[in-house]
Coordinates of C-alpha atoms in Angstrom, one line a residue:
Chain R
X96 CA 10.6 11.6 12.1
X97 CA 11.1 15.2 13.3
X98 CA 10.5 18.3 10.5
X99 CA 12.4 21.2 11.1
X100 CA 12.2 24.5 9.5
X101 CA 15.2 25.4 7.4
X102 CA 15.8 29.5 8.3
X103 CA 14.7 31.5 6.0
X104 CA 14.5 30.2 3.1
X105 CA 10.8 29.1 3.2
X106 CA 9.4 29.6 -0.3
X107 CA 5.6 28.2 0.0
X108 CA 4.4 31.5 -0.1
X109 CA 5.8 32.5 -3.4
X110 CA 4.9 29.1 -5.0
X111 CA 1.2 29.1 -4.5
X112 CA -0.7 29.3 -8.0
X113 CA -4.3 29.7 -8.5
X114 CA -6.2 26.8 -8.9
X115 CA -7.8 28.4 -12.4
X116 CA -4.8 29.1 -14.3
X117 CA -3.2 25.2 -13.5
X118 CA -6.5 23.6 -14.4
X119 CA -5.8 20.5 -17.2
X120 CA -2.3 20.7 -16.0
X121 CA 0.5 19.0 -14.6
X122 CA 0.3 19.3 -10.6
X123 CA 2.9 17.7 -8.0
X124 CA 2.9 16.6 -4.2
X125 CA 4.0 20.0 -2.3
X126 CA 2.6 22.6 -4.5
X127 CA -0.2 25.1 -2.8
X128 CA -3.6 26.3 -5.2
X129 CA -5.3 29.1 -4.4
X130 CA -9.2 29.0 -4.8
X131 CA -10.7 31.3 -7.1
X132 CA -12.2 33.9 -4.4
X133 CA -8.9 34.3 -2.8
X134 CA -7.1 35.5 -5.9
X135 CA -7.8 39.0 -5.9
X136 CA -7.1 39.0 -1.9
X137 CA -3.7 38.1 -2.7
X138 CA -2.6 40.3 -5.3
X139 CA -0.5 43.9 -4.7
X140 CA -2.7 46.0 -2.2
X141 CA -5.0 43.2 -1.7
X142 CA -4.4 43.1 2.3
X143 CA -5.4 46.9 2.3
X144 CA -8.6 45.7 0.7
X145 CA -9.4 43.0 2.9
X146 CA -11.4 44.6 5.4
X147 CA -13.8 46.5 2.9
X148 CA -15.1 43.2 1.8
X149 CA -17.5 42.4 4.5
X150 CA -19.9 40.6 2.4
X151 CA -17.0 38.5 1.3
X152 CA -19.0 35.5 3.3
X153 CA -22.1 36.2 1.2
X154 CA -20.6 36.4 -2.2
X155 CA -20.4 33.5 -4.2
X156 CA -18.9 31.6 -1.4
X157 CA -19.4 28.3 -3.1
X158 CA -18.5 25.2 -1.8
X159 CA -15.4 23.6 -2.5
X160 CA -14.8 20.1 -2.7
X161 CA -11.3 18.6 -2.9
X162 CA -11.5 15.1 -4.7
X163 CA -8.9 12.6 -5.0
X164 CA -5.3 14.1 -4.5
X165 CA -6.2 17.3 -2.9
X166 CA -6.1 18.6 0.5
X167 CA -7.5 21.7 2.7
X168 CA -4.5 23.0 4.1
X169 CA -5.2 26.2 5.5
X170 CA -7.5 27.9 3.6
X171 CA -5.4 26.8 0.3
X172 CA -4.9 23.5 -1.7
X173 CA -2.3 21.2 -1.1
X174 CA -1.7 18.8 -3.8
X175 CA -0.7 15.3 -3.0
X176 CA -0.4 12.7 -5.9
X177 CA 0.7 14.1 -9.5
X178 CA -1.1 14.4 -12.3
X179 CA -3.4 16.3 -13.9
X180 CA -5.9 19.0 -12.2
X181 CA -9.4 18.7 -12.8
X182 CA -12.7 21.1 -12.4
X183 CA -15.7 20.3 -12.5
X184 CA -18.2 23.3 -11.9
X185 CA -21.6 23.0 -9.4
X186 CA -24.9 22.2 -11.3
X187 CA -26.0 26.1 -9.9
X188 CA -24.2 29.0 -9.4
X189 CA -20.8 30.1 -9.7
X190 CA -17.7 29.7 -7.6
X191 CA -16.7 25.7 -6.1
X192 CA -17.2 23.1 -7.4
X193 CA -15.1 19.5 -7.2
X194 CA -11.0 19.8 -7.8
X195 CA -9.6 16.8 -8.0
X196 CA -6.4 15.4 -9.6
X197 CA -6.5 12.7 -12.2
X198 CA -3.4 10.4 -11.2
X199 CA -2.3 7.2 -13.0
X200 CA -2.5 4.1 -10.5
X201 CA -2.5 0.7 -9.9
X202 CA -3.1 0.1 -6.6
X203 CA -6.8 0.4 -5.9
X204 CA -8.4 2.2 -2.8
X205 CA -11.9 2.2 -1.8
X206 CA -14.6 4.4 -2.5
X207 CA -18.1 4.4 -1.5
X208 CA -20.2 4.1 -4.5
X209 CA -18.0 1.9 -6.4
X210 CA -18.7 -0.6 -8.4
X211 CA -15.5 -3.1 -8.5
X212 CA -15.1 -6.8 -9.6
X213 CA -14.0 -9.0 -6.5
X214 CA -12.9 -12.5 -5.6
X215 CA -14.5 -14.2 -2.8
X216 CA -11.1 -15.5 -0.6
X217 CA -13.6 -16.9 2.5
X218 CA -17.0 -17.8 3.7
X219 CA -17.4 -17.4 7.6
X220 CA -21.0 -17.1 9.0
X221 CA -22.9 -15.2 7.4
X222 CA -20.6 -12.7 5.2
X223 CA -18.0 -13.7 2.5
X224 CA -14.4 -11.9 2.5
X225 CA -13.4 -10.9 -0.9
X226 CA -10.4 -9.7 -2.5
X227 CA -10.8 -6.1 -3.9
X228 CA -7.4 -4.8 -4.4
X229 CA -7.4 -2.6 -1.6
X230 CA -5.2 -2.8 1.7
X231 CA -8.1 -4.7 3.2
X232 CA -10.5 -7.8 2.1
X233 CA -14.4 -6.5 2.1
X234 CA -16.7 -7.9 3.5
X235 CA -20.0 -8.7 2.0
X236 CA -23.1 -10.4 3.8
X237 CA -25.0 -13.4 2.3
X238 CA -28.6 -11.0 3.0
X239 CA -26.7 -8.3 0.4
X240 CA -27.8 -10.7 -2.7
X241 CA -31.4 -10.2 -4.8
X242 CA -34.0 -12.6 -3.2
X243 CA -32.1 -13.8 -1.2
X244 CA -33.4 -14.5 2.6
X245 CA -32.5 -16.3 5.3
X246 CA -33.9 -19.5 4.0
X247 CA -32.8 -18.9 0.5
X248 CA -29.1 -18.2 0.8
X249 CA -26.8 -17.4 -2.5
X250 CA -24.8 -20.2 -4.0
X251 CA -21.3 -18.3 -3.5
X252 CA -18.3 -20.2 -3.6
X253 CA -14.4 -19.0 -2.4
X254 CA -12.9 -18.4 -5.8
X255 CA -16.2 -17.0 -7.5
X256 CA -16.1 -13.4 -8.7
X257 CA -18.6 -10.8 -7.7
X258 CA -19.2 -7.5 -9.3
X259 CA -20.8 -4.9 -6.6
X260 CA -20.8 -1.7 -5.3
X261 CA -19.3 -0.4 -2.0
X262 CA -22.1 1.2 0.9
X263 CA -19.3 1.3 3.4
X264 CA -15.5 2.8 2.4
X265 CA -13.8 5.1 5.0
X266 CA -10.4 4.8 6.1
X267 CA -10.9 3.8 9.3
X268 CA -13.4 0.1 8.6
X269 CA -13.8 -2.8 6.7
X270 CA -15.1 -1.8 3.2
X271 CA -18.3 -3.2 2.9
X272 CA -19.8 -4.5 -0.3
X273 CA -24.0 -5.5 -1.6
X274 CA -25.0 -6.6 -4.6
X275 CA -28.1 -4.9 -4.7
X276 CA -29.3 -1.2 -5.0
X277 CA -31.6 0.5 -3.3
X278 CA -34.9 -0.6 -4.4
X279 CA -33.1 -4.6 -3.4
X280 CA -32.4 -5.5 -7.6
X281 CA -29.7 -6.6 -9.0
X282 CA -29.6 -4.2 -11.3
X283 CA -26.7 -6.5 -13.2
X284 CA -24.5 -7.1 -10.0
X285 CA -23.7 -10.6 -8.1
X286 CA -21.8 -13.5 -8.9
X287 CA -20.4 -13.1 -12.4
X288 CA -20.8 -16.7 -14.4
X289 CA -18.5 -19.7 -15.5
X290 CA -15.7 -19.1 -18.0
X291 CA -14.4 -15.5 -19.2
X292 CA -10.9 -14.2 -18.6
X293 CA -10.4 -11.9 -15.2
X294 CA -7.5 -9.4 -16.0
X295 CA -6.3 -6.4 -14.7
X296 CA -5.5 -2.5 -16.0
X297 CA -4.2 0.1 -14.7
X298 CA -7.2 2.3 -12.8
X299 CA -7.1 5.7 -14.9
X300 CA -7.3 3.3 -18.3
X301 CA -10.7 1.6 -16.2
X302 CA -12.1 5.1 -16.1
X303 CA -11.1 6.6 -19.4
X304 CA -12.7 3.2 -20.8
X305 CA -15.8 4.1 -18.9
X306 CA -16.5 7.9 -19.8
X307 CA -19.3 7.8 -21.7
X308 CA -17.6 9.1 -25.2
X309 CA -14.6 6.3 -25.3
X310 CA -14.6 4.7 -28.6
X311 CA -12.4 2.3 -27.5
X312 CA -15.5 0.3 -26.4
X313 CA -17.6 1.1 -29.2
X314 CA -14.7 -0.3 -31.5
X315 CA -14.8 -3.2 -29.4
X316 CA -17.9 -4.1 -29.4
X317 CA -17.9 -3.9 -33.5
X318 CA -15.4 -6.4 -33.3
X319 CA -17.2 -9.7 -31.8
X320 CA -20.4 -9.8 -29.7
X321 CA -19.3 -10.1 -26.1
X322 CA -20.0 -9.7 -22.6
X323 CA -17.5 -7.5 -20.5
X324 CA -17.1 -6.1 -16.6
X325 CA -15.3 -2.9 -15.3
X326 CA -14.7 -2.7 -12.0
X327 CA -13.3 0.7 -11.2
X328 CA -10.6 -1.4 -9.0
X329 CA -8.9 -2.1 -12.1
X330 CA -10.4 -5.3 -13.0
X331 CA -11.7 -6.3 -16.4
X332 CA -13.8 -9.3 -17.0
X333 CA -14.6 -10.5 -20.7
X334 CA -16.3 -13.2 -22.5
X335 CA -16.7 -13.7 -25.9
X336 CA -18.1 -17.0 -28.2
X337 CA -14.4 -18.0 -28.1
X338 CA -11.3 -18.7 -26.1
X339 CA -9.7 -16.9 -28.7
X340 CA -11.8 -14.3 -29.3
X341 CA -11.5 -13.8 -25.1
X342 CA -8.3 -13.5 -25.6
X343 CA -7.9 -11.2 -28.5
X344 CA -10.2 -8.7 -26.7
X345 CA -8.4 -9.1 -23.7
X346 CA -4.9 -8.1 -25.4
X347 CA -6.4 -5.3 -27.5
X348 CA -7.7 -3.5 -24.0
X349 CA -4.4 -4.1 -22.3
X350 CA -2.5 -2.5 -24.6
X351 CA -4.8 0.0 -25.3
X352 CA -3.4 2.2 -22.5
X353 CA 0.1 2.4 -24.7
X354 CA -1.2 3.2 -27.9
X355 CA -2.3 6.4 -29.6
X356 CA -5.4 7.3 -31.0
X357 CA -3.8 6.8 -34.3
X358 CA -2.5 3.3 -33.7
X359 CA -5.9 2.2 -32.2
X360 CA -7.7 2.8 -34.9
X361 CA -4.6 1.0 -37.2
X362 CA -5.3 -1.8 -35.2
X363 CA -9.5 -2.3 -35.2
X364 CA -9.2 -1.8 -39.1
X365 CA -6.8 -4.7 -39.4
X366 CA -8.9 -6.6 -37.0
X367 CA -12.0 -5.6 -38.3
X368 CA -10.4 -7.2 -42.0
X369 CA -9.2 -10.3 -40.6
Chain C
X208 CA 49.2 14.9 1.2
X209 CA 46.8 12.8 -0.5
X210 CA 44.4 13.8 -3.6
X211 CA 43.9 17.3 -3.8
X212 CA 40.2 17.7 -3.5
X213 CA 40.0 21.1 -4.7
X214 CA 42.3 22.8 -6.9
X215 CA 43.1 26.1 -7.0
X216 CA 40.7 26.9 -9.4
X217 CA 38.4 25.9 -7.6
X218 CA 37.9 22.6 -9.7
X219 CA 36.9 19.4 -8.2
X220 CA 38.7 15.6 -8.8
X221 CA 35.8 14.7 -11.9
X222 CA 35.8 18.6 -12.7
X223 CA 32.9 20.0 -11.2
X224 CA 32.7 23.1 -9.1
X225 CA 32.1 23.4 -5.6
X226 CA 28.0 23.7 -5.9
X227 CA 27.4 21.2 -8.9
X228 CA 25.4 18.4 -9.0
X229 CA 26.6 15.1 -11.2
X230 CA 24.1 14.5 -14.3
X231 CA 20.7 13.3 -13.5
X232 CA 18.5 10.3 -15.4
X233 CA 15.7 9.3 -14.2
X234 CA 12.8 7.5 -15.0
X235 CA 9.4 6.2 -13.5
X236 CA 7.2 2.8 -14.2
X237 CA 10.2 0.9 -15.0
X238 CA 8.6 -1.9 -13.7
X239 CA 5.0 -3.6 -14.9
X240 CA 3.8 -5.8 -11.8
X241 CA 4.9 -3.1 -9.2
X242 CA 2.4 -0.4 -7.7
X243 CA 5.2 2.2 -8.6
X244 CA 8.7 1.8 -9.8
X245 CA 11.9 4.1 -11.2
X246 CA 15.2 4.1 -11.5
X247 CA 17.8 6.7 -11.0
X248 CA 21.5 7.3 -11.9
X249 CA 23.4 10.2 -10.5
X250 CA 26.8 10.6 -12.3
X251 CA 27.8 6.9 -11.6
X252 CA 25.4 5.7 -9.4
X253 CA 22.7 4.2 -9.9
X254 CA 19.8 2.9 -7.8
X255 CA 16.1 1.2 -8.5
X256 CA 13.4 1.5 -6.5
X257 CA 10.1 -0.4 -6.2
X258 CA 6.8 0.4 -4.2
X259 CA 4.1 -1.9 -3.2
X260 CA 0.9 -0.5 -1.7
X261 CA -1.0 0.3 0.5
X262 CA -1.7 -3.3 1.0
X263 CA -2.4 -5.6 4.0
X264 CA 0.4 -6.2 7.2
X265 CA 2.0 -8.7 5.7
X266 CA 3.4 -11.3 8.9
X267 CA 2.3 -10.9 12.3
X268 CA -1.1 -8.3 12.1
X269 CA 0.0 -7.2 16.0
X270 CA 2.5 -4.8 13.4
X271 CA -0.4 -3.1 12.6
X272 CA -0.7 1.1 13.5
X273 CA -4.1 2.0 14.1
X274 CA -3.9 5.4 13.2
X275 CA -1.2 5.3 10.4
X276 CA 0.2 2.9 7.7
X277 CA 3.7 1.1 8.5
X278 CA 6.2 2.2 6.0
X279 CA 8.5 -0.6 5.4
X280 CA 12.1 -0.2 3.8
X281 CA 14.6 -2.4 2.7
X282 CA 18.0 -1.5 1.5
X283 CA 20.0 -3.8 -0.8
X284 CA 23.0 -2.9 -2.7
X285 CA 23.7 -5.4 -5.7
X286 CA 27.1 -7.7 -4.9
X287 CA 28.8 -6.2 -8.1
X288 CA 27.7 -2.5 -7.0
X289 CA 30.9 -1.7 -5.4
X290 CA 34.5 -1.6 -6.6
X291 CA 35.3 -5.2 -4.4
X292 CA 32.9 -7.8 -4.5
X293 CA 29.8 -8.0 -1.2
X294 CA 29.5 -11.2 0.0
X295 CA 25.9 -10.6 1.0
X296 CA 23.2 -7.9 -1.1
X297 CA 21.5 -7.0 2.2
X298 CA 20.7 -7.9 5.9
X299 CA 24.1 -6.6 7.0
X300 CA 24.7 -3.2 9.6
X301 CA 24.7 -1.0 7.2
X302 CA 21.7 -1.8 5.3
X303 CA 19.8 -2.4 8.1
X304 CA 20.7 1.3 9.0
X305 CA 20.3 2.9 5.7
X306 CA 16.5 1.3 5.6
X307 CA 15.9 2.5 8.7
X308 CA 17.1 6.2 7.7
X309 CA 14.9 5.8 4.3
X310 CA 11.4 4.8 6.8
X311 CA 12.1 8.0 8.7
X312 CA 12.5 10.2 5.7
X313 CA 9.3 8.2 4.3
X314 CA 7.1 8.9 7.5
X315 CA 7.8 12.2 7.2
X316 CA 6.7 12.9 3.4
X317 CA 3.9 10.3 2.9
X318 CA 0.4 10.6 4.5
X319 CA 0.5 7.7 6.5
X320 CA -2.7 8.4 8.4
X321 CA -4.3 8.0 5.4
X322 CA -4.6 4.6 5.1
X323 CA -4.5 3.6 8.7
X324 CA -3.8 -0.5 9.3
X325 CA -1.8 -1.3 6.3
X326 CA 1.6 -1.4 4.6
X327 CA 3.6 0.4 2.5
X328 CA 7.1 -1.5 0.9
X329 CA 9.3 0.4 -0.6
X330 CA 12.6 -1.5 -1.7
X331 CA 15.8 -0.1 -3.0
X332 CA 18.6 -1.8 -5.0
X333 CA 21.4 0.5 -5.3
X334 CA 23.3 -0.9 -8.9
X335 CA 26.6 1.0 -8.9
X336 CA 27.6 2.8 -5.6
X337 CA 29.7 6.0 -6.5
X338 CA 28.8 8.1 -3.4
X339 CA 26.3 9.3 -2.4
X340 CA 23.8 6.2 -2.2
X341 CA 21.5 7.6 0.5
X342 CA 20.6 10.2 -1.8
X343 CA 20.1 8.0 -5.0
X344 CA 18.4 5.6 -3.2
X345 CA 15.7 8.6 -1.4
X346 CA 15.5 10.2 -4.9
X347 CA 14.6 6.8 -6.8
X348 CA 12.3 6.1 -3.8
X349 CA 10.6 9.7 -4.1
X350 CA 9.7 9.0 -7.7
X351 CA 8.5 5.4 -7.2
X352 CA 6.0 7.0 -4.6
X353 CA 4.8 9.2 -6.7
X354 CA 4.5 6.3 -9.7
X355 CA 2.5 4.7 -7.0
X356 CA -0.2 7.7 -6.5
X357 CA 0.2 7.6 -2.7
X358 CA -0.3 11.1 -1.2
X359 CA 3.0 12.8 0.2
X360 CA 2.5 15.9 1.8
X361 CA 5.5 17.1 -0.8
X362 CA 8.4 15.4 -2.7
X363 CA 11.5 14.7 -1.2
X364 CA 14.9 15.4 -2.7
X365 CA 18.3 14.7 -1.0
X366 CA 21.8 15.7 -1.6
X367 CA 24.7 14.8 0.4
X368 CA 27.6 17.9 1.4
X369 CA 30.9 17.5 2.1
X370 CA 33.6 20.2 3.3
X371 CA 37.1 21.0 2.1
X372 CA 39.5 23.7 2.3
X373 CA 37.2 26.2 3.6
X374 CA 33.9 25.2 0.9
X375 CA 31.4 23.1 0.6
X376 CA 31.2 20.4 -1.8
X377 CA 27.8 19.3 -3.0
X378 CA 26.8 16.0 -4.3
X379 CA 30.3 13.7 -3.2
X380 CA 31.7 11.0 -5.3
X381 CA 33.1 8.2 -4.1
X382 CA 36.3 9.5 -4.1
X383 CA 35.5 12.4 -2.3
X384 CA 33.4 10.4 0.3
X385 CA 36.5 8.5 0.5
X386 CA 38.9 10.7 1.4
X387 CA 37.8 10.5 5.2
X388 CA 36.1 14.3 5.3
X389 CA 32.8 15.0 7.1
X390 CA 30.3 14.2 4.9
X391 CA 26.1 15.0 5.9
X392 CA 23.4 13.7 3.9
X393 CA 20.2 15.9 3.5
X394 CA 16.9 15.1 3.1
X395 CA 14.7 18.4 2.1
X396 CA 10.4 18.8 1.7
X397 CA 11.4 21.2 -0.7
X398 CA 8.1 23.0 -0.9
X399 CA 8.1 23.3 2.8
X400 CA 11.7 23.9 3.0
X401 CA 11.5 21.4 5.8
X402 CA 14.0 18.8 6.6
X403 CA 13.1 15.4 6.4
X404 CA 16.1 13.8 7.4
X405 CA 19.6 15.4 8.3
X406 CA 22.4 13.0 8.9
X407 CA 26.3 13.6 9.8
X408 CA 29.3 11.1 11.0
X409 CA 31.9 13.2 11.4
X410 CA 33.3 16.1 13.4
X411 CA 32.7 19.4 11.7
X412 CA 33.4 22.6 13.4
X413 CA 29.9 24.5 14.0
X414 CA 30.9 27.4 13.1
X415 CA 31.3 25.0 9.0
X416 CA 27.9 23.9 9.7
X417 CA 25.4 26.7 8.2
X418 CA 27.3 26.6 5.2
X419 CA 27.6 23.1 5.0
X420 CA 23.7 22.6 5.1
X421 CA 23.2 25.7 2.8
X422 CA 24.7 23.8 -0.1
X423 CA 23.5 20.5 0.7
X424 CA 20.2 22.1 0.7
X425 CA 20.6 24.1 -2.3
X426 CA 21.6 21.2 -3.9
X427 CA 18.5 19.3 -3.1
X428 CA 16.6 22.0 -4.3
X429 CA 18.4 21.9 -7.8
X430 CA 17.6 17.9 -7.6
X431 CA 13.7 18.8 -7.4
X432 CA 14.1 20.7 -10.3
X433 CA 15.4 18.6 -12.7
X434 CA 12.8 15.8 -10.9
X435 CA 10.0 18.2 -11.6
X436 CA 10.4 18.0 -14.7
X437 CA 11.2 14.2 -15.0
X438 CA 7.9 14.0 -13.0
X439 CA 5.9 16.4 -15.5
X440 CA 6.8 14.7 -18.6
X441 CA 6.3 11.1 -17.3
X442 CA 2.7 12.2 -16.2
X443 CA 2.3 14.1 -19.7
X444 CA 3.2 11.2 -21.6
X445 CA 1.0 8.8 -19.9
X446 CA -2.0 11.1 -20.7
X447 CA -1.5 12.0 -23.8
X448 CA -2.0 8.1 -24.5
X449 CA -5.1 8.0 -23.1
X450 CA -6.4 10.9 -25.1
X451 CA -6.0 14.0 -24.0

């Protein structure tokens, strides 16, 4: 589809905000952010000033890196999902940092260093297909399992789930799954055992659930003793002593995501009674 | 003559002046097994739409873009959505058309190359047709996208414009869309001020035309207003659930 200019009535220079003053709020797709060392450039008399700053380059120029629902677009911001803006300041010096916006989703898309919860849809060769969520299955080799060798293959079967972590997740390929870090351990991945209950969230509930001060989890773990999987695709994985107790927990975190604080902790009291 | 359009006053059939838009509703994440969903009504029409994706080609994989995502639309409008009865929801001329206008008004707002090789559905059901569907049915669409969390390079609003006596008439009802003037349909990046999609299937003199697509596009920029904040408070509420 062809984009034409509509005369003169072009307001994107007007609407551009700086990034600072919108942080923790509400952005939407089409509005323009202006990075913190362009501010002042941009003000009344700032294009008289311009050329006097010739250490401009040497000042501060941090880097900036635009996460999830951000995009360079000139040398602004261009904001592409809605939700809420985040900052998160370098570990030295001042200026940069990550900006990223913190959108409510469902549908999951790849990200190198992820660890996600799959299913296993095929074996063919030597690498199994699973089922991430994304727009594409990933592929995952049989090597890409602890001690496992040529001889020794893993005992994966199409259905079983596998909780891993991405090496490969670009647009352009096949994602690209292992089961093992660096140093070739587990390190808790691989095939996740018999019984539990696989369901799925929404994917900012997934990473509110996994910040490290959620008290949803600690509440939950008060409750029964249990074993439990986040992917960050979305996908929970729970098992408790029973079916029922599976299930209870498996309600409470689905509905977590429409309750307040307030009616949370209404709820782990009456559960934490009964 | 037939129905006077405009009165002297300047008074439209339902009582709204030249520029005005009908009320807006909308909401977003009507739907739970959907990626994104909303629905829309705009005066009397009303219109639901429902995203899936980016997922896998669905059918034959030779569909796939290797640099882009396909953006798949249908069209349906419910048998009971117009005043006599449809024999069939979709699949006919029209719909066929009006998915086909709603994929090129898609392409141009989402960031397709971003997830090059797969799909994107987006499926409309226009509920009660009282003009003005195109619109509805972009608007719903706009917001289901956005429900979705797939990058657009900026909303989309559309209004439709229709000419009378010498004005412009924003936003037509049925009855005005059925009294036979020209009638154009605007779809407007309103960030951008660029035109998504412009559309027009009658004769209109050019020297109507400027004004014509001055109030069709003012009126889509009053639409993204009131979406905006439809938007805002949807993503407020979410948050505020999950603490913050």
């Amino acid at each position: 589809a062809e984009a034409a200019g509509v005369p003169a009535e072009s307001l994107a220079g007007c609407r551009a905000r700086a990034a600072r003053t919108v942080l923790d709020q509400v952005v939407l797709p089409g509005e323009e952010l202006l990075l913190p060392d362009q501010e002042d450039g941009d003000g009344p008399g700032g294009a008289g000033e311009r050329p006097l700053r010739l250490n401009a380059a040497a000042r501060s120029r941090g880097r900036v890196v635009c996460g999830p629902g951000l995009r360079r677009c000139g040398d602004r911001l261009l904001v592409t999902k809605c939700g809420r803006l985040r900052h998160k300041e370098p570990g030295s010096g001042s200026g940069g940092g990550v900006y990223w916006v913190d959108s409510q989703q469902k549908r999951y898309v790849p990200v190198k260093g992820d660890h996600v919860i799959g299913i296993v849809t095929a074996k063919s060769g030597d690498i199994f297909k699973v089922d991430v969520g994304g727009s594409e299955p990933a592929s995952l080799s049989y090597l890409a399992f602890e001690g496992a060798t040529k001889r020794n293959r893993p005992n994966v079967q199409v259905g079983d789930l596998i909780y891993g972590q991405f090496v490969v997740a670009n647009k352009d390929m096949e994602p690209e799954m292992v089961c093992i870090d660096s140093c070739g351990r587990a390190n808790g991945m691989g095939v996740i055992g018999q019984d539990g209950l696989l369901f799925k969230v929404t994917l900012g509930l997934i990473r509110k659930l996994l910040a490290p001060d959620c008290e949803i989890l600690q509440e939950v773990g008060k409750l029964y003793p249990l074993e439990i999987v986040f992917g960050m695709n979305g996908r929970i994985w729970v098992k408790a002593k029973t079916i029922q107790q599976t299930l209870i927990l498996a309600n409470i975190l689905e509905a977590c995501e429409h309750m307040t604080a307030d009616q949370r902790k209404q709820i782990f009291s009456r559960l934490a009674e009964s | 003559a037939g129905l006077e359009l405009l009165s002297d006053q300047g008074y439209r059939v339902d009582g709204r002046r030249a520029g005005e838009l009908r009320k807006i509703q909308a909401r977003m994440g009507v739907f739970a097994q959907a990626d994104g969903s909303a629905y829309i009504e705009q005066g009397n029409t009303k219109a639901l739409a429902v995203v899936y994706g980016p997922h896998e080609i669905r059918g034959s994989r030779a569909r796939a873009l290797p640099d882009r995502a396909l953006v798949n639309c249908q069209y349906s409008s419910a048998t009971f959505s117009t005043g006599e009865r449809k024999r069939r929801p979709h699949g006919d001329r029209k719909s066929c058309e009006m998915g086909l206008q709603l994929r090129q008004t898609f392409e141009a707002a989402i960031l397709t190359q971003l997830h090059p090789r797969s799909q994107i559905d987006i499926y409309v059901q226009v509920l009660q047709a009282d003009g003005g569907t195109y619109a509805a049915c972009v608007n719903a669409a706009t917001l289901a996208v956005l429900d979705a969390g797939i990058p657009m390079r900026d909303f989309v609003c559309a209004c439709s414009a229709g000419f009378v006596d010498g004005t412009a008439l924003a936003d037509l009802s049925h009855v005005e869309e059925a009294a036979g003037g020209p009638q154009l349909a605007l779809a407007l990046l309103p960030a951008s001020g660029q035109i998504a999609l412009l559309e027009m299937d009658a004769r209109l003199h050019e020297d109507h035309l400027e004004q014509v697509l001055e109030a069709a596009a003012r009126a889509s920029r009053d639409v993204h207003t009131v979406l905006d904040r439809v938007v805002r408070q949807h993503v407020q509420e979410a948050s505020v659930l999950l603490g913050d």
